Amino acid sequence: MVEKEEAGGGISEEEAAQYDRQIRLWGLEAQKRLRASQVLLVGMKGLGAEIAKNLILAGVKGLTMLDHEQVSPEDPGAQFLIRTGSVGRNRAEASLERAQNLNPMVDVKVDTENIEKKPESFFTQFDAKVVFCSVKEALEVDWSSDKAKAALKRTTPDYFLLQVLLKFRTDKGRDPSSDTFGEDSELLLQIRNDVLDALGVNPDLLPEDFVRYCFSEMAPVCAVVGGILAQEIVKALSQRDPPHNNFFFFDGMKGNGIVECLGPN
């Protein structure tokens, strides 16, 4: 017997039918917690679209998509919520119709203001906040220590690739662009040498052809990483399972992912 929505925080029969497979997978109590959760998702590029899709289908109570940027010509290649002909529109607004159609039971909203202008009080209304931000400090590892040297052989090169991309973004204030492919490729190689040398790691650990994979979002990679990240958010909201410890890297060329435990955690 399914509880009625009015009866003290249960779920309706319509919701029970909609989320039947999920309830069988992680239980009614976990689904109730999801159903009561408000989520803020900042950034609606390809990865953001995949996260939004998974959370909406999972049945959170509400999802607010925040993005102050406009749709670029490259966005539709990996961002499936954006319709053709939306270049120049706000990225979150252009995603709203298809996002809402995924699950009418979820309250999907749009916020077009820059997150940097938001007061702290704005964030208190959400049970989970998904923000794509710099993870520079979290990725800092002293590779000169004996423990780190021992772990180096089994550490994925993707970790060092991320370090290079973070340095590029810090220096240039943007991601690598196909419009400046030649210039950015040379800079990426130079940053690779500088960053890995500074870490005390041989630059050859990251082969030179890595630059080919730095110039656009790949829809299949967004799908995999977005699925994993949405799964971690569902874990946190439903209190069902422990999260990954503590980094997930996915290699879109090899088609494999790995969980790395880096630093003191």
CSV table of C-alpha atoms in Angstrom, one decimal:
chain,number,residue,atom,x,y,z
A,1,MET,CA,0.0,0.0,0.0
A,2,VAL,CA,1.4,3.4,-1.0
A,3,GLU,CA,1.0,6.4,1.3
A,4,LYS,CA,-0.9,9.4,0.0
A,5,GLU,CA,1.1,12.7,-0.3
A,6,GLU,CA,-1.2,14.3,2.3
A,7,ALA,CA,-0.5,11.7,4.8
A,8,GLY,CA,2.6,13.1,6.5
A,9,GLY,CA,5.3,13.2,3.9
A,10,GLY,CA,4.6,10.0,1.9
A,11,ILE,CA,4.4,9.8,-1.8
A,12,SER,CA,1.4,9.8,-4.0
A,13,GLU,CA,0.2,6.7,-6.0
A,14,GLU,CA,1.2,8.6,-9.2
A,15,GLU,CA,4.7,9.1,-7.9
A,16,ALA,CA,4.9,5.5,-6.8
A,17,ALA,CA,4.1,4.4,-10.3
A,18,GLN,CA,6.5,6.8,-11.8
A,19,TYR,CA,9.4,5.8,-9.6
A,20,ASP,CA,8.6,2.2,-9.1
A,21,ARG,CA,11.9,0.8,-10.4
A,22,GLN,CA,13.9,3.3,-8.2
A,23,ILE,CA,11.9,2.4,-5.1
A,24,ARG,CA,12.6,-1.2,-5.7
A,25,LEU,CA,16.3,-0.3,-6.1
A,26,TRP,CA,17.0,2.0,-3.2
A,27,GLY,CA,13.8,1.8,-1.1
A,28,LEU,CA,10.8,4.0,-0.3
A,29,GLU,CA,12.5,6.0,2.4
A,30,ALA,CA,15.3,7.0,0.1
A,31,GLN,CA,12.8,8.1,-2.6
A,32,LYS,CA,11.0,10.2,0.0
A,33,ARG,CA,14.2,12.0,0.8
A,34,LEU,CA,14.8,12.7,-2.9
A,35,ARG,CA,11.3,13.9,-3.3
A,36,ALA,CA,11.8,16.4,-0.5
A,37,SER,CA,15.1,17.8,-1.9
A,38,GLN,CA,15.8,21.1,-3.6
A,39,VAL,CA,18.9,21.1,-5.7
A,40,LEU,CA,20.9,24.0,-7.2
A,41,LEU,CA,22.8,23.2,-10.4
A,42,VAL,CA,25.3,25.9,-11.5
A,43,GLY,CA,26.5,25.7,-15.1
A,44,MET,CA,24.4,24.3,-18.0
A,45,LYS,CA,26.9,23.2,-20.5
A,46,GLY,CA,27.1,19.5,-21.6
A,47,LEU,CA,27.9,18.1,-18.2
A,48,GLY,CA,25.3,20.2,-16.5
A,49,ALA,CA,22.6,19.0,-18.9
A,50,GLU,CA,23.5,15.4,-18.1
A,51,ILE,CA,23.3,16.0,-14.3
A,52,ALA,CA,20.0,17.9,-14.7
A,53,LYS,CA,18.5,15.0,-16.7
A,54,ASN,CA,19.5,12.4,-14.1
A,55,LEU,CA,18.3,14.4,-11.1
A,56,ILE,CA,15.0,15.3,-12.8
A,57,LEU,CA,14.4,11.6,-13.7
A,58,ALA,CA,15.4,10.5,-10.2
A,59,GLY,CA,12.5,12.6,-8.8
A,60,VAL,CA,13.9,15.4,-6.7
A,61,LYS,CA,11.4,18.0,-5.6
A,62,GLY,CA,12.9,20.9,-7.4
A,63,LEU,CA,15.9,21.8,-9.5
A,64,THR,CA,17.1,25.3,-10.2
A,65,MET,CA,19.4,25.7,-13.2
A,66,LEU,CA,21.6,28.7,-12.8
A,67,ASP,CA,23.7,30.0,-15.7
A,68,HIS,CA,24.3,33.6,-16.7
A,69,GLU,CA,26.1,32.7,-20.0
A,70,GLN,CA,24.7,32.7,-23.5
A,71,VAL,CA,24.5,29.6,-25.7
A,72,SER,CA,27.6,29.3,-27.9
A,73,PRO,CA,27.8,27.7,-31.3
A,74,GLU,CA,29.6,24.7,-29.7
A,75,ASP,CA,27.1,24.1,-26.9
A,76,PRO,CA,24.5,22.1,-28.9
A,77,GLY,CA,27.1,19.5,-29.7
A,78,ALA,CA,27.1,18.2,-26.2
A,79,GLN,CA,24.1,20.0,-24.5
A,80,PHE,CA,21.1,18.0,-25.6
A,81,LEU,CA,18.5,20.2,-23.7
A,82,ILE,CA,19.2,23.1,-26.0
A,83,ARG,CA,17.2,23.3,-29.2
A,84,THR,CA,18.8,24.2,-32.6
A,85,GLY,CA,18.7,27.9,-33.2
A,86,SER,CA,19.2,28.9,-29.6
A,87,VAL,CA,22.7,30.5,-30.0
A,88,GLY,CA,22.7,33.9,-28.2
A,89,ARG,CA,19.9,32.9,-25.7
A,90,ASN,CA,20.6,32.4,-22.0
A,91,ARG,CA,21.9,28.9,-21.6
A,92,ALA,CA,19.6,28.0,-18.7
A,93,GLU,CA,16.5,29.5,-20.3
A,94,ALA,CA,17.2,27.6,-23.5
A,95,SER,CA,17.4,24.4,-21.5
A,96,LEU,CA,14.2,24.8,-19.5
A,97,GLU,CA,11.5,23.4,-21.8
A,98,ARG,CA,13.2,20.1,-22.5
A,99,ALA,CA,14.3,19.7,-18.9
A,100,GLN,CA,10.8,20.2,-17.6
A,101,ASN,CA,9.4,17.8,-20.1
A,102,LEU,CA,11.6,15.0,-18.7
A,103,ASN,CA,9.5,14.8,-15.6
A,104,PRO,CA,6.5,17.1,-15.0
A,105,MET,CA,6.5,16.1,-11.3
A,106,VAL,CA,9.7,18.0,-10.7
A,107,ASP,CA,9.6,21.8,-10.3
A,108,VAL,CA,12.4,23.0,-12.7
A,109,LYS,CA,13.3,26.7,-12.4
A,110,VAL,CA,15.8,29.0,-14.1
A,111,ASP,CA,18.1,31.6,-12.7
A,112,THR,CA,20.1,33.8,-15.1
A,113,GLU,CA,22.0,35.8,-12.5
A,114,ASN,CA,25.8,35.4,-12.1
A,115,ILE,CA,26.4,33.2,-9.1
A,116,GLU,CA,29.1,35.6,-7.8
A,117,LYS,CA,26.3,38.2,-7.2
A,118,LYS,CA,24.3,35.8,-5.0
A,119,PRO,CA,24.1,36.5,-1.2
A,120,GLU,CA,24.9,33.7,1.1
A,121,SER,CA,21.2,33.5,2.1
A,122,PHE,CA,20.4,32.4,-1.4
A,123,PHE,CA,22.1,29.1,-1.0
A,124,THR,CA,20.3,28.1,2.3
A,125,GLN,CA,17.1,27.1,0.4
A,126,PHE,CA,18.9,24.2,-1.3
A,127,ASP,CA,19.6,20.7,0.1
A,128,ALA,CA,22.4,20.2,-2.4
A,129,LYS,CA,24.5,22.6,-4.5
A,130,VAL,CA,26.3,21.5,-7.6
A,131,VAL,CA,28.9,24.1,-8.5
A,132,PHE,CA,31.7,23.6,-11.1
A,133,CYS,CA,34.6,25.5,-9.5
A,134,SER,CA,38.3,25.3,-9.2
A,135,VAL,CA,39.6,22.3,-7.4
A,136,LYS,CA,43.2,23.4,-7.4
A,137,GLU,CA,43.8,23.1,-3.6
A,138,ALA,CA,42.0,19.8,-3.4
A,139,LEU,CA,44.3,18.4,-6.1
A,140,GLU,CA,47.5,19.6,-4.5
A,141,VAL,CA,49.7,16.6,-3.7
A,142,ASP,CA,53.4,16.6,-2.5
A,143,TRP,CA,54.8,14.2,-5.1
A,144,SER,CA,58.2,14.4,-3.4
A,145,SER,CA,57.1,12.4,-0.4
A,146,ASP,CA,57.9,8.6,-0.4
A,147,LYS,CA,54.2,7.8,-0.1
A,148,ALA,CA,53.3,9.9,-3.2
A,149,LYS,CA,56.2,8.5,-5.2
A,150,ALA,CA,55.0,5.0,-4.5
A,151,ALA,CA,51.5,5.9,-5.7
A,152,LEU,CA,52.7,7.7,-8.8
A,153,LYS,CA,52.8,4.5,-11.0
A,154,ARG,CA,49.1,3.8,-10.3
A,155,THR,CA,47.9,7.4,-10.5
A,156,THR,CA,45.9,8.1,-13.7
A,157,PRO,CA,47.5,10.6,-16.1
A,158,ASP,CA,44.1,12.3,-16.2
A,159,TYR,CA,44.9,13.8,-12.8
A,160,PHE,CA,47.9,15.6,-14.3
A,161,LEU,CA,45.8,16.6,-17.4
A,162,LEU,CA,43.3,18.3,-15.0
A,163,GLN,CA,46.2,20.2,-13.4
A,164,VAL,CA,47.3,21.5,-16.8
A,165,LEU,CA,43.7,22.6,-17.7
A,166,LEU,CA,43.3,24.3,-14.4
A,167,LYS,CA,46.5,26.2,-15.0
A,168,PHE,CA,45.4,27.2,-18.5
A,169,ARG,CA,42.1,28.5,-17.2
A,170,THR,CA,43.9,30.5,-14.4
A,171,ASP,CA,46.4,32.0,-16.9
A,172,LYS,CA,43.9,32.7,-19.8
A,173,GLY,CA,40.6,33.1,-17.9
A,174,ARG,CA,38.9,30.7,-20.3
A,175,ASP,CA,39.1,27.1,-21.6
A,176,PRO,CA,41.1,26.1,-24.7
A,177,SER,CA,39.2,27.3,-27.8
A,178,SER,CA,39.1,25.7,-31.3
A,179,ASP,CA,39.2,29.3,-32.7
A,180,THR,CA,42.8,29.6,-31.4
A,181,PHE,CA,43.8,25.9,-31.7
A,182,GLY,CA,47.4,26.5,-32.7
A,183,GLU,CA,48.2,29.0,-30.1
A,184,ASP,CA,46.4,27.2,-27.3
A,185,SER,CA,48.0,23.9,-28.3
A,186,GLU,CA,51.5,25.4,-27.8
A,187,LEU,CA,50.5,26.9,-24.5
A,188,LEU,CA,49.0,23.6,-23.2
A,189,LEU,CA,52.3,21.9,-24.0
A,190,GLN,CA,54.3,24.6,-22.2
A,191,ILE,CA,52.0,24.4,-19.2
A,192,ARG,CA,52.3,20.6,-19.2
A,193,ASN,CA,56.1,21.0,-18.9
A,194,ASP,CA,55.9,23.7,-16.3
A,195,VAL,CA,53.3,22.1,-14.1
A,196,LEU,CA,54.7,18.6,-14.1
A,197,ASP,CA,58.2,19.9,-13.5
A,198,ALA,CA,57.0,21.9,-10.6
A,199,LEU,CA,55.3,18.8,-9.2
A,200,GLY,CA,58.5,16.8,-9.6
A,201,VAL,CA,57.0,14.5,-12.2
A,202,ASN,CA,58.4,13.7,-15.7
A,203,PRO,CA,56.4,15.6,-18.3
A,204,ASP,CA,56.4,12.4,-20.5
A,205,LEU,CA,53.8,11.0,-18.1
A,206,LEU,CA,51.3,13.1,-20.1
A,207,PRO,CA,51.9,12.3,-23.9
A,208,GLU,CA,52.0,15.3,-26.2
A,209,ASP,CA,48.8,14.2,-28.0
A,210,PHE,CA,46.8,15.1,-24.9
A,211,VAL,CA,46.1,18.5,-26.4
A,212,ARG,CA,43.7,17.0,-29.0
A,213,TYR,CA,41.2,16.2,-26.2
A,214,CYS,CA,41.2,19.7,-24.6
A,215,PHE,CA,39.1,21.7,-27.0
A,216,SER,CA,35.5,20.7,-26.6
A,217,GLU,CA,33.0,18.8,-24.5
A,218,MET,CA,32.4,15.3,-25.8
A,219,ALA,CA,28.8,14.2,-25.4
A,220,PRO,CA,29.6,10.5,-24.4
A,221,VAL,CA,32.0,11.7,-21.8
A,222,CYS,CA,29.5,14.2,-20.4
A,223,ALA,CA,26.9,11.3,-20.3
A,224,VAL,CA,29.2,9.1,-18.2
A,225,VAL,CA,30.6,11.7,-15.9
A,226,GLY,CA,27.2,13.3,-15.5
A,227,GLY,CA,25.7,9.9,-14.6
A,228,ILE,CA,28.4,9.3,-12.0
A,229,LEU,CA,28.1,12.8,-10.5
A,230,ALA,CA,24.3,12.6,-10.4
A,231,GLN,CA,24.6,9.2,-8.7
A,232,GLU,CA,26.8,10.8,-6.0
A,233,ILE,CA,24.2,13.6,-5.4
A,234,VAL,CA,21.4,11.0,-5.1
A,235,LYS,CA,23.5,9.1,-2.6
A,236,ALA,CA,23.9,12.3,-0.5
A,237,LEU,CA,20.3,13.3,-0.7
A,238,SER,CA,18.8,9.8,-0.1
A,239,GLN,CA,21.4,8.9,2.6
A,240,ARG,CA,21.5,5.5,0.9
A,241,ASP,CA,25.2,4.7,0.2
A,242,PRO,CA,28.6,6.3,1.0
A,243,PRO,CA,30.1,8.6,-1.6
A,244,HIS,CA,33.2,7.9,-3.7
A,245,ASN,CA,36.5,8.5,-1.9
A,246,ASN,CA,37.4,10.9,-3.4
A,247,PHE,CA,38.0,11.7,-7.1
A,248,PHE,CA,36.6,10.2,-10.2
A,249,PHE,CA,38.5,10.5,-13.5
A,250,PHE,CA,37.1,9.3,-16.8
A,251,ASP,CA,39.2,8.8,-19.9
A,252,GLY,CA,36.9,9.3,-22.9
A,253,MET,CA,39.4,7.8,-25.4
A,254,LYS,CA,40.0,4.6,-23.4
A,255,GLY,CA,36.4,4.4,-22.2
A,256,ASN,CA,37.3,3.7,-18.6
A,257,GLY,CA,36.9,5.5,-15.3
A,258,ILE,CA,38.8,5.3,-12.0
A,259,VAL,CA,38.3,6.4,-8.4
A,260,GLU,CA,41.4,8.0,-6.9
A,261,CYS,CA,42.0,8.7,-3.2
A,262,LEU,CA,44.3,11.7,-3.3
A,263,GLY,CA,45.6,13.7,-0.4
A,264,PRO,CA,44.8,13.3,3.3
A,265,ASN,CA,41.2,12.0,2.7
